[in-house]
Tab-separated table of C-alpha atoms and ligand atoms in Angstrom:
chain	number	residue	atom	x	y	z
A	1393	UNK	CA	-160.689	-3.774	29.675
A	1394	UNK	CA	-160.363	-7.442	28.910
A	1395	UNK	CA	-157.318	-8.554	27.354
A	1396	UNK	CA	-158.122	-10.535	24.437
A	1397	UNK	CA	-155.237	-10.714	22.457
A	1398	UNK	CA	-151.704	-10.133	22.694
A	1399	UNK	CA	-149.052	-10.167	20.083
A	1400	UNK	CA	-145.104	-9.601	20.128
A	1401	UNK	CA	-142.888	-9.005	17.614
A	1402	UNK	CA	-139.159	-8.524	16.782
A	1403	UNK	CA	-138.303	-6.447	14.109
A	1404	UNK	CA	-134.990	-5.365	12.670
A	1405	UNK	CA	-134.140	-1.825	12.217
A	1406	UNK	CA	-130.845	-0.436	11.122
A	1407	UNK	CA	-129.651	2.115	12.986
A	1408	UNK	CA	-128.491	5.032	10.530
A	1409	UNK	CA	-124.942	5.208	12.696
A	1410	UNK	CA	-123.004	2.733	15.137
A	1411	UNK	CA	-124.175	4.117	18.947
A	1412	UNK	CA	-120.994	3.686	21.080
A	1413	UNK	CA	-121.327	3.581	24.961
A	1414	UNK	CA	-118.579	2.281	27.409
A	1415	UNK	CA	-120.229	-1.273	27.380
A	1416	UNK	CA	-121.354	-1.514	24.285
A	1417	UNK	CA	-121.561	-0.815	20.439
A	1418	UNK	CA	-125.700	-0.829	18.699
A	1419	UNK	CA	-125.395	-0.950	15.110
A	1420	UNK	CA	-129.092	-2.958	14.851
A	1421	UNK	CA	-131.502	-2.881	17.129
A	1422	UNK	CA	-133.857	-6.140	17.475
A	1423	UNK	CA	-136.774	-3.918	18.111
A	1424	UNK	CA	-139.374	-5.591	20.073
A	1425	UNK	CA	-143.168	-4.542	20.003
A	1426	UNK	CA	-146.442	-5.677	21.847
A	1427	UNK	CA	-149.788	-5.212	20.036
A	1428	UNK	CA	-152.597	-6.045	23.082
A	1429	UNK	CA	-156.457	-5.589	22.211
A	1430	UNK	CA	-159.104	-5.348	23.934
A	1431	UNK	CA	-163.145	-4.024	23.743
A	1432	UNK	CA	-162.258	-3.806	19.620
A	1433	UNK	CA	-159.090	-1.514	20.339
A	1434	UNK	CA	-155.282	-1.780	19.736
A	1435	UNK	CA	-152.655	-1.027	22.429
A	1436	UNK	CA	-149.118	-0.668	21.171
A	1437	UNK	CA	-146.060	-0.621	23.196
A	1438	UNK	CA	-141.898	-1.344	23.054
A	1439	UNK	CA	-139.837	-3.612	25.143
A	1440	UNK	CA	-136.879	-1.659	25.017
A	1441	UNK	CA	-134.373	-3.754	26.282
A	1442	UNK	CA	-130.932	-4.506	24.498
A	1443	UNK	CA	-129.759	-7.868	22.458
A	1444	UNK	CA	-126.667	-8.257	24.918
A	1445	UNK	CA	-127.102	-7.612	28.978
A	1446	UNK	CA	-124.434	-4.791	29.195
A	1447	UNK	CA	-126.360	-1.820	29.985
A	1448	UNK	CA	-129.284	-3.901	32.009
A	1449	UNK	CA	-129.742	-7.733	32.996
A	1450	UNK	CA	-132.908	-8.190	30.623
A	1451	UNK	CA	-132.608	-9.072	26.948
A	1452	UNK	CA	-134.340	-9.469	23.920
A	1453	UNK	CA	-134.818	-13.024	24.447
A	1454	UNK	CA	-135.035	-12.899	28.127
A	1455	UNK	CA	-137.977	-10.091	27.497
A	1456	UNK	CA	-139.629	-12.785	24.894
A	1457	UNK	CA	-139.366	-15.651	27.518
A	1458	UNK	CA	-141.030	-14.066	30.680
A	1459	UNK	CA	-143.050	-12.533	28.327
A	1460	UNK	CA	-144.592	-16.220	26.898
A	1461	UNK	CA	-144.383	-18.013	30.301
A	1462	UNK	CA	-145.098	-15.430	32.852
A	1463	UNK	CA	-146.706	-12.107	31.935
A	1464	UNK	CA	-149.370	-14.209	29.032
A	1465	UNK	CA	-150.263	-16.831	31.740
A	1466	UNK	CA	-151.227	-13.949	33.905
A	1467	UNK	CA	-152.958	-11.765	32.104
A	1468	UNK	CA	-154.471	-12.825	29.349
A	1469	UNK	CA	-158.114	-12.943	29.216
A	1470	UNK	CA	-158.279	-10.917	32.191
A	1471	UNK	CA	-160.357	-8.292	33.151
A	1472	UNK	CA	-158.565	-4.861	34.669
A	1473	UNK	CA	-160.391	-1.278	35.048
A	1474	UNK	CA	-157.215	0.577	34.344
A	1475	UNK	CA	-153.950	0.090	32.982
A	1476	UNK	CA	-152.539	0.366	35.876
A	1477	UNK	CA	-153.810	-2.733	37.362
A	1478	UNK	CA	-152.084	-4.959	34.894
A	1479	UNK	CA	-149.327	-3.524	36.595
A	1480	UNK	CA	-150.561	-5.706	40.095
A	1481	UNK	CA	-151.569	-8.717	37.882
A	1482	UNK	CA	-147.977	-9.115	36.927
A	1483	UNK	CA	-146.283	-8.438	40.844
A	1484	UNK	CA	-145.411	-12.464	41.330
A	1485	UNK	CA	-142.713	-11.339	38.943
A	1486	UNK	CA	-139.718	-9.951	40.325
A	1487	UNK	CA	-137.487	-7.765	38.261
A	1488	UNK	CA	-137.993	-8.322	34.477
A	1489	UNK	CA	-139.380	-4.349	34.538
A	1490	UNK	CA	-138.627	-4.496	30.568
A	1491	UNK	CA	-141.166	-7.120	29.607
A	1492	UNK	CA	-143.796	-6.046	32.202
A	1493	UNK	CA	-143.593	-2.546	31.149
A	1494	UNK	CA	-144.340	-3.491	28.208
A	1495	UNK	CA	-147.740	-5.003	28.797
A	1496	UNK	CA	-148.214	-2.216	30.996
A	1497	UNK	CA	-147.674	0.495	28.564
A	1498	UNK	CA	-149.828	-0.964	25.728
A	1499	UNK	CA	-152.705	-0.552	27.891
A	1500	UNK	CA	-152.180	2.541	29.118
A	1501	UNK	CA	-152.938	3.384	24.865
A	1502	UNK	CA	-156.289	1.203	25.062
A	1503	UNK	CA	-157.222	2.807	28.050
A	1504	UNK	CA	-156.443	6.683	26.606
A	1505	UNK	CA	-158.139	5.515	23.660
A	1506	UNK	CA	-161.287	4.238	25.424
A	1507	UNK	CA	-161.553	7.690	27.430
A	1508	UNK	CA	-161.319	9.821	24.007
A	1509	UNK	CA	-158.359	11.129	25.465
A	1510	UNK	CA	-154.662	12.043	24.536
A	1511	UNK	CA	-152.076	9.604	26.985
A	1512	UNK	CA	-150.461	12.436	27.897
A	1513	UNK	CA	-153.651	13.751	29.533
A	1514	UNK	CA	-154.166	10.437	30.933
A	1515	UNK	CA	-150.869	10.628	32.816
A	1516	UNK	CA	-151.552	13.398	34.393
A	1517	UNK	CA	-149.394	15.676	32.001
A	1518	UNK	CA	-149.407	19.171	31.513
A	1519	UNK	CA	-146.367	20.090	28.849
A	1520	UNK	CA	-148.101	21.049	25.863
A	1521	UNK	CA	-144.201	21.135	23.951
A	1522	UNK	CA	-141.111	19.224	25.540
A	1523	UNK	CA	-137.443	20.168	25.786
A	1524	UNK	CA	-135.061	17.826	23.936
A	1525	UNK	CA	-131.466	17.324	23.753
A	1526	UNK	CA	-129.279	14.335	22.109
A	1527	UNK	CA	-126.991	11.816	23.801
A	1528	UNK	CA	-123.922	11.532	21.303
A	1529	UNK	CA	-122.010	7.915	21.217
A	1530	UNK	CA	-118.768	7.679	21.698
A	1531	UNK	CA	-116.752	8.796	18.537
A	1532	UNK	CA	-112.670	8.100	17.437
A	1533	UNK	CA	-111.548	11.644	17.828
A	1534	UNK	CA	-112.940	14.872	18.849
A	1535	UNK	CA	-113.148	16.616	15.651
A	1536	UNK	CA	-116.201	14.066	15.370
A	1537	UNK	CA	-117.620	15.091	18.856
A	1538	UNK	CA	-117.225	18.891	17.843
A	1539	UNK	CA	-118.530	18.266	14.305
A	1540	UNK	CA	-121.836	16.867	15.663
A	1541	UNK	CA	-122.332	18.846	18.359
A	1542	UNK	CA	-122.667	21.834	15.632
A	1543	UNK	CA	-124.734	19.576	13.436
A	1544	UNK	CA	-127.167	19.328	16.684
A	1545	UNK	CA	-127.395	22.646	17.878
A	1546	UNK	CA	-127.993	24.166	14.470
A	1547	UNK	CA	-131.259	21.605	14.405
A	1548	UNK	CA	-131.871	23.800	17.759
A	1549	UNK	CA	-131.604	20.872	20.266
A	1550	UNK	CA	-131.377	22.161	24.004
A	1551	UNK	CA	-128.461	20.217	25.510
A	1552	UNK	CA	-126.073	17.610	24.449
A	1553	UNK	CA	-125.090	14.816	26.157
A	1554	UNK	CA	-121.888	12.816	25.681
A	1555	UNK	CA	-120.853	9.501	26.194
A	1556	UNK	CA	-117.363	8.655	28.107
A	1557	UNK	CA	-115.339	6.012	28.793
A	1558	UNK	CA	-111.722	5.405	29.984
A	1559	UNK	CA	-109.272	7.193	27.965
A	1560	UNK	CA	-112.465	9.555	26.262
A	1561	UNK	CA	-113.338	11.819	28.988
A	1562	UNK	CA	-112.058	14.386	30.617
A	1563	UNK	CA	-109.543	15.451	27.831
A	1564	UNK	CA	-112.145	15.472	25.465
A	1565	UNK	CA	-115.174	16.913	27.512
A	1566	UNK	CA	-112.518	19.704	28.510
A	1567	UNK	CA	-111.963	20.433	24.495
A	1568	UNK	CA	-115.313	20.417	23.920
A	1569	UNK	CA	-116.346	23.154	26.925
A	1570	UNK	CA	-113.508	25.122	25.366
A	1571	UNK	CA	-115.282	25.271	22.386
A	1572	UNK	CA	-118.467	25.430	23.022
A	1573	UNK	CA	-118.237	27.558	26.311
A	1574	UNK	CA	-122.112	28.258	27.332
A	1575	UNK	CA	-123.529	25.052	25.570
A	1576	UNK	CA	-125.533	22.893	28.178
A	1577	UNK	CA	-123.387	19.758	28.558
A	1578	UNK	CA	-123.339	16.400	30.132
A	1579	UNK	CA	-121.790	13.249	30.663
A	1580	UNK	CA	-122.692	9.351	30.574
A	1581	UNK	CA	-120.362	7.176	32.089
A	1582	UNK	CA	-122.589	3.811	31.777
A	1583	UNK	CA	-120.847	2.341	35.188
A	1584	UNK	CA	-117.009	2.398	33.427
A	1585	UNK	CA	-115.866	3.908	36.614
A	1586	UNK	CA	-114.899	3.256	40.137
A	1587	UNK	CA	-114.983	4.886	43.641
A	1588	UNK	CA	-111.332	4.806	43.302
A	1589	UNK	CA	-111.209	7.433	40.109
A	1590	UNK	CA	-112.763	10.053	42.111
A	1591	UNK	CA	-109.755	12.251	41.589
A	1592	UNK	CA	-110.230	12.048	37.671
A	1593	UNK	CA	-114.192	12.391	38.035
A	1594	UNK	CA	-113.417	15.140	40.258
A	1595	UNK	CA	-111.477	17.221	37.172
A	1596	UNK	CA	-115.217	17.213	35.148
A	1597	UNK	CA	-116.050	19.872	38.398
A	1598	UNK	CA	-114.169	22.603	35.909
A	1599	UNK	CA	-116.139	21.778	33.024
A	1600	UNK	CA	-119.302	23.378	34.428
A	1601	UNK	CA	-121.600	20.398	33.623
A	1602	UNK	CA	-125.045	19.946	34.392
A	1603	UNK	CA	-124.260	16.596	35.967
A	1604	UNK	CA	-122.758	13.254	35.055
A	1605	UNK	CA	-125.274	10.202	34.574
A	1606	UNK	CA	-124.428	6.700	36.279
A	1607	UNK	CA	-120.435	6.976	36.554
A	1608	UNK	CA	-120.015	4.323	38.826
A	1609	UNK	CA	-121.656	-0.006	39.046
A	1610	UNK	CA	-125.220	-0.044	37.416
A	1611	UNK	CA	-125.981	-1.988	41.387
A	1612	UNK	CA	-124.234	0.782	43.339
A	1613	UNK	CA	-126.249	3.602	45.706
A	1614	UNK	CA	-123.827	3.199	48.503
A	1615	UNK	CA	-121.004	4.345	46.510
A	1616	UNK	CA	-122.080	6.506	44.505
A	1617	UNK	CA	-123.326	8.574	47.504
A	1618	UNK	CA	-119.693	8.701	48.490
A	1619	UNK	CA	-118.428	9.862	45.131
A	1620	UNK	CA	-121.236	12.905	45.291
A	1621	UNK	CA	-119.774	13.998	48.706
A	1622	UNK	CA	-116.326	13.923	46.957
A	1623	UNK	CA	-117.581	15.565	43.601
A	1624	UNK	CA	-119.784	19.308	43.069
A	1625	UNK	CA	-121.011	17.906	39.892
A	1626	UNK	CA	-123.897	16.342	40.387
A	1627	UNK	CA	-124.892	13.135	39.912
A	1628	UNK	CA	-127.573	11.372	38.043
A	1629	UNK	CA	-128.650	7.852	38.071
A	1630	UNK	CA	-129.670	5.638	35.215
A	1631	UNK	CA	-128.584	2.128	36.062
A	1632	UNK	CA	-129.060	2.139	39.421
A	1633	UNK	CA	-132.922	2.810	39.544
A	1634	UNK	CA	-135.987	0.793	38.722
A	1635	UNK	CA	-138.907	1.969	40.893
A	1636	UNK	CA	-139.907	4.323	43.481
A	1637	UNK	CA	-138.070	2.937	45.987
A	1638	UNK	CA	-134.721	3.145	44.581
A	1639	UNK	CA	-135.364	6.866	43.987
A	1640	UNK	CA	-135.742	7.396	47.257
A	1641	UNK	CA	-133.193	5.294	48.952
A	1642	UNK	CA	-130.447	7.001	46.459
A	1643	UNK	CA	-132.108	10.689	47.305
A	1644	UNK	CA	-131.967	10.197	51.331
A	1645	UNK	CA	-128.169	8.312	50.988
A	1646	UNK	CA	-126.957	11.407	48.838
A	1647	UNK	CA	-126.160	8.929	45.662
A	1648	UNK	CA	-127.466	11.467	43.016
A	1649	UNK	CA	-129.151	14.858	43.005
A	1650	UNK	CA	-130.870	14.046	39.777
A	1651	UNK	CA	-132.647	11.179	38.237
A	1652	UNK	CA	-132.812	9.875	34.489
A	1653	UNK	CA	-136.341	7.915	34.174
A	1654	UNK	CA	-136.755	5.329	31.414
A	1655	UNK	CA	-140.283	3.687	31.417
A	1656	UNK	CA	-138.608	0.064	30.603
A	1657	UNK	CA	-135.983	0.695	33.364
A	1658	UNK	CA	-138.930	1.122	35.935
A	1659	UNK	CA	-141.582	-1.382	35.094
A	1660	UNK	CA	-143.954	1.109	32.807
A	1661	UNK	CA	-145.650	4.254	33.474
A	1662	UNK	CA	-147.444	3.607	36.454
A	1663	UNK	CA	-144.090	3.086	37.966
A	1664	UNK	CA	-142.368	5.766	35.972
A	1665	UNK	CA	-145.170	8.326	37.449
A	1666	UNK	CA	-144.024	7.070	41.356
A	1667	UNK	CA	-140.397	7.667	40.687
A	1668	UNK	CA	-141.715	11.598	39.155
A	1669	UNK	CA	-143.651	11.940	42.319
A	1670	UNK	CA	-141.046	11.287	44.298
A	1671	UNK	CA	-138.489	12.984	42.688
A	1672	UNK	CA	-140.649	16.283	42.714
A	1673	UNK	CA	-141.544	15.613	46.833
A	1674	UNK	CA	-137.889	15.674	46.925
A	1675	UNK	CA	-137.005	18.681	44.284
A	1676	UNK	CA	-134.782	16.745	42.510
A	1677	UNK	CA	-135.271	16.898	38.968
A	1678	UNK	CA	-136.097	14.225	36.638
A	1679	UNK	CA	-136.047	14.040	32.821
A	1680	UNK	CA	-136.772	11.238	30.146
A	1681	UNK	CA	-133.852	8.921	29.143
A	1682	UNK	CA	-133.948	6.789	25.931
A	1683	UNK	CA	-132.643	3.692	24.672
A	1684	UNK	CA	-132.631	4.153	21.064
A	1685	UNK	CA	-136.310	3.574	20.684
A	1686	UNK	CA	-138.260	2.961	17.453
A	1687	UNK	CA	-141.643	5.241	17.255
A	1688	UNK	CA	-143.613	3.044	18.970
A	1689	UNK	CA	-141.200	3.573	21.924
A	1690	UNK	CA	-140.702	6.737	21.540
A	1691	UNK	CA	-144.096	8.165	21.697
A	1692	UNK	CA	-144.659	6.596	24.898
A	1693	UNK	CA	-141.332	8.633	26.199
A	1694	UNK	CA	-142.524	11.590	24.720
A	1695	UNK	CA	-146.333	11.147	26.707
A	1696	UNK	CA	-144.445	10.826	29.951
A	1697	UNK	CA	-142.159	13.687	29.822
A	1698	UNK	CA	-144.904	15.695	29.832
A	1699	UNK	CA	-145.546	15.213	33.793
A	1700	UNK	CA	-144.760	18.405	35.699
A	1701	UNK	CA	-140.921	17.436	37.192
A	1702	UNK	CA	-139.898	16.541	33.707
A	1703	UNK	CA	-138.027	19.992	33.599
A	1704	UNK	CA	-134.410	19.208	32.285
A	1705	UNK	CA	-133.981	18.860	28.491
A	1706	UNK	CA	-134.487	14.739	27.940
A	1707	UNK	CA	-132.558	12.169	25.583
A	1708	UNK	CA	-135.999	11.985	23.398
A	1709	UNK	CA	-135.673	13.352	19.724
A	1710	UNK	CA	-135.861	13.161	16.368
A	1711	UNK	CA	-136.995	10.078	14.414
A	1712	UNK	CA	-134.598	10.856	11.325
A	1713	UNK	CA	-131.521	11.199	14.283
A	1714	UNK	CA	-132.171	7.368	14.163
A	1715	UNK	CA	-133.903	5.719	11.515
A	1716	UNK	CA	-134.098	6.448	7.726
A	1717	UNK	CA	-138.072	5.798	7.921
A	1718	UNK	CA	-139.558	4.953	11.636
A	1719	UNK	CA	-142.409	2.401	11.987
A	1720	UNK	CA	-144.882	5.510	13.052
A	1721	UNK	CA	-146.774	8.306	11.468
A	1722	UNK	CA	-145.589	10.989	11.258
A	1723	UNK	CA	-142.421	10.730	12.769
A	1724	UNK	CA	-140.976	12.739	15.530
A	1725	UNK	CA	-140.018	15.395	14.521
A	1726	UNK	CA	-137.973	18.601	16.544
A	1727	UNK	CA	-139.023	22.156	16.318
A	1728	UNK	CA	-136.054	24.797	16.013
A	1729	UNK	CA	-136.688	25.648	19.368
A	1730	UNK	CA	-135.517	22.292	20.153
A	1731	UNK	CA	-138.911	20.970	21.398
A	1732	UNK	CA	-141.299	18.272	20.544
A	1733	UNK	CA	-144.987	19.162	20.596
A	1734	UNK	CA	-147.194	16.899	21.933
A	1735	UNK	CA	-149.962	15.609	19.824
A	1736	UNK	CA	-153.405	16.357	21.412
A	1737	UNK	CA	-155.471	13.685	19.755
A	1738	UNK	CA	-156.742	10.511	21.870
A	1739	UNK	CA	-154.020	7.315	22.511
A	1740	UNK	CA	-150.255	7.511	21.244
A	1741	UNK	CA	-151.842	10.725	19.041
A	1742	UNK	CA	-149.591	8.651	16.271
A	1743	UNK	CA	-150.308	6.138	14.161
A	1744	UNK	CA	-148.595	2.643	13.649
A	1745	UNK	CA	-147.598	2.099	10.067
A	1746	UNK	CA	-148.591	-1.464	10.334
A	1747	UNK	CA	-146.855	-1.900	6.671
A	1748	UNK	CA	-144.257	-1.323	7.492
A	1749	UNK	CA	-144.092	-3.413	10.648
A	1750	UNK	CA	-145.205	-6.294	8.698
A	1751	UNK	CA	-141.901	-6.285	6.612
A	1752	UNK	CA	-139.226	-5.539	9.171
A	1753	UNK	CA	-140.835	-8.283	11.177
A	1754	UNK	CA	-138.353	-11.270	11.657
A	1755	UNK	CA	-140.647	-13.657	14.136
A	1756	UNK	CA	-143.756	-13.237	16.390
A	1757	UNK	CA	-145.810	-14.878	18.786
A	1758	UNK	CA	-149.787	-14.262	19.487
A	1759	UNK	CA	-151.895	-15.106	22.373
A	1760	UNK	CA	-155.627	-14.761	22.389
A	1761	UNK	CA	-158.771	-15.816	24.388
B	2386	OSB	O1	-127.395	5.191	29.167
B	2386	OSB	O2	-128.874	6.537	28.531
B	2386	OSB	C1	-128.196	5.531	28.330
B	2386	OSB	C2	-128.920	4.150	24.836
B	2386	OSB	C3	-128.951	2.792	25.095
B	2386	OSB	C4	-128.693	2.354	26.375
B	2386	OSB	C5	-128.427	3.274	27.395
B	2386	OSB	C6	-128.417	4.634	27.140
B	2386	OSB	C7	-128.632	5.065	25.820
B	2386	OSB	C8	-128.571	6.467	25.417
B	2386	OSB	C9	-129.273	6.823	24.123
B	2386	OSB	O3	-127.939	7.308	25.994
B	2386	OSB	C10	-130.442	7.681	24.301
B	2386	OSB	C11	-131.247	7.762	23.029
B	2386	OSB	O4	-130.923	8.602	22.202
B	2386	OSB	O5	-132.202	6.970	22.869
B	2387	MG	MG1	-127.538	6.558	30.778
């Protein structure tokens, strides 16, 4: 595969509700997407990183910059056998796993689609359907919580997830178990707590949860491998890891006993497959985070969670949960079983509406040979 041509893109898409976490409030997301061709095919992939640097350090601008002055200069008009490899062309760069992902990713669609094959298969998949659940923001009172926790599991989602913060936790989370007594729940704290709140992290042990995601600093294993000694629920990192290595370390310290895997977080899916592997050497599980993706992102989430260790119900669903039309075709949509199936024809298996694109476009920036 040569790379010939590469185009970004930011788009504006309205989220169809505010998403509340405990660092920050998405009511727009500045959507950016790569377009990369090569041998008279299109790759398409998302940089999914945030406007503001409060859930990671990238942002949309930072992604745009290293993307222009670093990942163009050294790749473009190069020659790779695999996706994969872009993956080495790009390893001067250190962190930035948003924007090189996203180079990454786009090929890995050439490449499926240049093999006649669905991505999935490419990846080394084997899920023909996935499980899906729903992370919930954080809402003003718990009526709301309860009131869209129905809403979800009536659409037949697997497991809900719920967002916390300081003052909306355990209260809440206990209201909701007393509810909803065999529902399969969780917790995202987004780093809003410290070592020192063990006792009050400690209380979510009686709410029989399947874990709580990243409750302590985003740059934390140490301490976090502390809390889990002082904790039974377990833990599950978000924040804290972006590539193999990090899974690892945070497995043999004790710091979680599951692992959340976003393909932006980690560099892309060649990455993304090496924190899977390791995970599954280490039987700890692993499912498929989200960060409020557009199509185009979510696709690529939905081709990854089909590797073997994906077993825990992930945050990928719905289009319509997000956007009143997506940027794909069709759009994700969730059986009652609370499953997506996973398309079986070569590439993304969707296709790009590139009309619509075109008109939620606000600025891009092409590259070619
Ligand atoms: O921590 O998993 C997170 C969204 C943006 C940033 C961080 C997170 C999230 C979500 C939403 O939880 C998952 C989704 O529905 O895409
Ligand atoms: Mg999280």
């Amino acid at each position: 595969m040569k790379i010939e041509f590469i185009a970004v893109r930011e788009l504006r898409m309205h989220l169809k509700e505010p998403f509340e976490t405990s660092s920050s409030i998405t009511r727009e997301r500045r959507v950016l997407l790569l377009e990369v061709r090569s041998d008279g095919l299109s790759g398409w992939s998302e940089i999914t990183v945030d406007e503001e640097p409060f859930y990671n350090s990238e942002t949309t601008d930072t992604a745009w910059h290293i993307l222009r002055d670093f990942i163009v200069p050294l790749t473009l008009g190069k020659i790779v056998e695999t996706a994969q490899e872009a993956r080495t062309l790009m390893s001067r760069i250190r962190g930035h796993e948003m924007a090189r992902a996203g180079l990454e990713n786009a090929l890995w669609d050439i490449e499926s689609q240049q093999k006649g094959i669905p991505l999935h298969k490419l990846l080394g998949g084997s899920l023909t359907e996935i499980p899906c659940g729903v992370s919930l923001g954080i809402q003003p009172a718990v009526e709301l919580v309860i009131a869209k926790i129905e809403h979800e599991l009536a659409a037949g989602y697997q497991r809900i997830k719920l967002k916390i913060k300081p003052g909306s936790d355990i209260g809440m989370v206990k209201k909701v178990r007393k509810i909803f007594p065999n529902v399969k729940l969780m917790v995202d704290a987004n780093s809003a707590y410290a070592l020192q709140d063990a006792e009050l992290l400690r209380e979510f042990d009686s709410c029989d949860l399947l874990m709580i995601e990243q409750p302590l600093a985003w740059d934390e294993l140490y301490q976090h491998a502390k809390l889990q000694a002082l904790i039974l629920t377990p833990i599950c990192l978000d924040e804290c890891i972006h590539n193999a290595h990090h899974a690892r370390a945070a497995i043999e310290l004790g710091a979680c006993m599951v692992i959340n895997v976003k393909l932006g977080r980690v560099g892309g899916h060649s990455e993304a497959k090496r924190v899977h592997d390791v995970c599954r050497e280490c039987k700890i599980p692993v499912w498929c985070g989200g960060m409020l993706e557009s199509g185009v992102g979510r696709v690529h989430n939905i081709a990854m969670s089909t590797l073997p260790g994906f077993i825990l119900p992930g945050d990928v669903s719905a289009s319509k949960r997000y956007w009143d039309e997506d940027i794909i075709e069709p759009e994700v949509e969730v059986t009652t079983r609370g499953t997506i199936k996973v398309p079986e024809s070569p590439g993304l298996g969707y296709s790009v509406r590139r009309d619509r694109i075109e008109r939620l476009t606000v600025r891009s920036e092409t590259w070619q040979v």
